[in-house]
């Protein structure tokens, strides 16, 4: 049974065009090709990332925050009430009016007291600015390092032909892929503990789409196009995390300037370069070399899903820029409300 499933999963026609087989991607002297077994290394590395992040946030980010005046404001804990606590934990953090009326009878509270209790209880669970700063600092350090790694990987390639499958793997590409996948896997493992923003569901979709695309592009030997996609997305993430840090430090003018640059880079890389260069190459050119196959359609389908997320986030960005230009709203507010970062996106 297991052998049948394994044979079907790694069937040549799922991953490769009709004129190629796995035998064409066997390692030769001086040439090494991507293997699914290489991805096993991402699990222990993801755990290493979690440990390094824990140490970084407490030994580096926290003292850095204190040095620039970022402190955690003390919060008063709401008074304990077993009935309201049980409702808050098991049913809803935002009770309807009918539920509020019922809770008032059980607790002998007025409507206003119950509403105030839930409001204070929600505020009690909101992440503080210090936690947000530590998270943004960690992501900024990673994106900077990943961007440099991506430049090195592309430089080693010399000539990039993104639509050819029979291409050997370079050591720099292996390191870049494994580090990126390990990082996103660590984000998935930490997602319930990180700051939850308004686009939390989109972020979950993003993380899993990222891991799926990275794994598929690795196994199908789309390594060069994967490297390009990660690189152009890391570029805008650096600016977003920088704007977050400046916002938490209350450097509003600098934050607003970085945000405008981020918006321009985001739209340029994710709505222009990504669809009109990357997707164009992966969609238009392969049929000139190979007959279309399942992997061809699946890979491009996943890229289009990411493009849809790009459009959603670009809409939020442009709406915020409009409010910033024509109104009195600081665009740093957007950074608190939405998390555009993280990419293979």
Short mmCIF file of N, CA and C in Angstrom, two decimals, residues 53 131-144 183 187 197 203 233-249 255 258-259 262 270 335 338-343:
data_model
loop_
_atom_site.label_atom_id
_atom_site.label_comp_id
_atom_site.label_asym_id
_atom_site.label_seq_id
_atom_site.Cartn_x
_atom_site.Cartn_y
_atom_site.Cartn_z
N UNK A 53 15.69 32.76 17.64
CA UNK A 53 14.76 33.89 17.77
C UNK A 53 14.50 34.21 19.24
N UNK A 131 6.62 43.67 22.44
CA UNK A 131 6.51 42.39 21.73
C UNK A 131 6.52 42.62 20.22
N UNK A 132 5.81 43.64 19.77
CA UNK A 132 5.78 43.95 18.34
C UNK A 132 7.16 44.36 17.84
N UNK A 133 7.87 45.14 18.65
CA UNK A 133 9.21 45.58 18.26
C UNK A 133 10.16 44.39 18.15
N UNK A 134 10.10 43.48 19.11
CA UNK A 134 11.00 42.32 19.07
C UNK A 134 10.72 41.45 17.86
N UNK A 135 9.43 41.27 17.54
CA UNK A 135 9.08 40.46 16.38
C UNK A 135 9.55 41.12 15.09
N UNK A 136 9.33 42.44 14.96
CA UNK A 136 9.74 43.15 13.75
C UNK A 136 11.26 43.15 13.61
N UNK A 137 11.98 43.28 14.73
CA UNK A 137 13.45 43.27 14.67
C UNK A 137 13.97 41.93 14.17
N UNK A 138 13.38 40.85 14.66
CA UNK A 138 13.80 39.52 14.23
C UNK A 138 13.56 39.33 12.73
N UNK A 139 12.40 39.74 12.26
CA UNK A 139 12.09 39.58 10.84
C UNK A 139 13.01 40.46 9.98
N UNK A 140 13.30 41.67 10.45
CA UNK A 140 14.17 42.56 9.69
C UNK A 140 15.56 41.95 9.53
N UNK A 141 16.10 41.41 10.61
CA UNK A 141 17.43 40.79 10.54
C UNK A 141 17.42 39.62 9.55
N UNK A 142 16.36 38.81 9.62
CA UNK A 142 16.30 37.67 8.69
C UNK A 142 16.18 38.13 7.25
N UNK A 143 15.29 39.07 6.97
CA UNK A 143 15.08 39.51 5.58
C UNK A 143 16.33 40.14 5.00
N UNK A 144 17.07 40.88 5.83
CA UNK A 144 18.33 41.45 5.35
C UNK A 144 19.32 40.35 4.99
N UNK A 183 12.83 29.06 7.86
CA UNK A 183 12.28 30.27 8.48
C UNK A 183 10.76 30.27 8.44
N UNK A 187 7.83 30.10 11.35
CA UNK A 187 6.71 31.03 11.49
C UNK A 187 5.40 30.28 11.69
N UNK A 197 -2.82 40.09 13.51
CA UNK A 197 -3.29 41.31 12.91
C UNK A 197 -4.59 41.07 12.16
N UNK A 203 -2.52 35.67 6.23
CA UNK A 203 -1.15 35.30 6.56
C UNK A 203 -1.00 33.78 6.67
N UNK A 233 10.68 39.52 -3.31
CA UNK A 233 9.75 39.76 -2.21
C UNK A 233 10.48 40.14 -0.92
N UNK A 234 11.67 39.61 -0.71
CA UNK A 234 12.45 40.00 0.47
C UNK A 234 12.76 41.49 0.44
N UNK A 235 12.90 42.07 -0.76
CA UNK A 235 13.28 43.47 -0.88
C UNK A 235 12.25 44.40 -0.24
N UNK A 236 10.96 44.15 -0.47
CA UNK A 236 9.93 45.01 0.12
C UNK A 236 9.72 44.71 1.60
N UNK A 237 9.96 43.47 2.02
CA UNK A 237 9.79 43.12 3.43
C UNK A 237 10.78 43.85 4.32
N UNK A 238 11.98 44.08 3.81
CA UNK A 238 12.98 44.83 4.57
C UNK A 238 12.45 46.21 4.92
N UNK A 239 11.83 46.86 3.93
CA UNK A 239 11.31 48.22 4.15
C UNK A 239 10.13 48.22 5.11
N UNK A 240 9.26 47.22 5.01
CA UNK A 240 8.10 47.18 5.90
C UNK A 240 8.52 46.99 7.35
N UNK A 241 9.40 46.04 7.60
CA UNK A 241 9.85 45.81 8.98
C UNK A 241 10.61 47.02 9.52
N UNK A 242 11.35 47.71 8.64
CA UNK A 242 12.04 48.93 9.08
C UNK A 242 11.03 50.00 9.48
N UNK A 243 9.95 50.14 8.68
CA UNK A 243 8.92 51.12 9.01
C UNK A 243 8.23 50.78 10.33
N UNK A 244 8.01 49.49 10.57
CA UNK A 244 7.40 49.08 11.84
C UNK A 244 8.27 49.50 13.02
N UNK A 245 9.56 49.21 12.92
CA UNK A 245 10.47 49.54 14.02
C UNK A 245 10.50 51.04 14.27
N UNK A 246 10.54 51.82 13.20
CA UNK A 246 10.54 53.28 13.35
C UNK A 246 9.23 53.76 13.95
N UNK A 247 8.15 53.11 13.61
CA UNK A 247 6.85 53.49 14.16
C UNK A 247 6.79 53.21 15.65
N UNK A 248 7.29 52.04 16.07
CA UNK A 248 7.28 51.71 17.49
C UNK A 248 8.19 52.66 18.28
N UNK A 249 9.24 53.16 17.61
CA UNK A 249 10.14 54.11 18.26
C UNK A 249 9.60 55.55 18.20
N UNK A 255 9.28 57.16 9.58
CA UNK A 255 8.42 56.01 9.33
C UNK A 255 7.53 56.24 8.12
N UNK A 258 9.61 56.01 4.91
CA UNK A 258 9.93 54.62 4.57
C UNK A 258 8.68 53.90 4.05
N UNK A 259 7.53 54.23 4.61
CA UNK A 259 6.29 53.59 4.17
C UNK A 259 5.99 53.91 2.71
N UNK A 262 8.29 51.91 0.68
CA UNK A 262 7.82 50.53 0.72
C UNK A 262 6.66 50.31 -0.24
N UNK A 270 5.83 43.29 -6.73
CA UNK A 270 4.80 42.26 -6.62
C UNK A 270 3.66 42.39 -7.62
N UNK A 335 0.63 50.09 9.58
CA UNK A 335 1.58 49.07 10.00
C UNK A 335 1.05 48.30 11.19
N UNK A 338 -2.09 45.91 9.65
CA UNK A 338 -1.93 44.88 8.62
C UNK A 338 -0.49 44.42 8.55
N UNK A 339 -0.31 43.15 8.30
CA UNK A 339 1.03 42.59 8.18
C UNK A 339 1.25 42.19 6.75
N UNK A 340 1.89 43.06 5.96
CA UNK A 340 2.10 42.76 4.55
C UNK A 340 3.35 41.95 4.36
N UNK A 341 4.12 41.76 5.39
CA UNK A 341 5.41 41.17 5.21
C UNK A 341 5.37 39.69 4.99
N UNK A 342 6.46 39.12 4.90
CA UNK A 342 6.75 37.68 4.86
C UNK A 342 6.95 37.08 3.54
N UNK A 343 7.32 36.92 2.69
CA UNK A 343 7.20 36.45 1.42
C UNK A 343 7.94 35.33 0.87
#
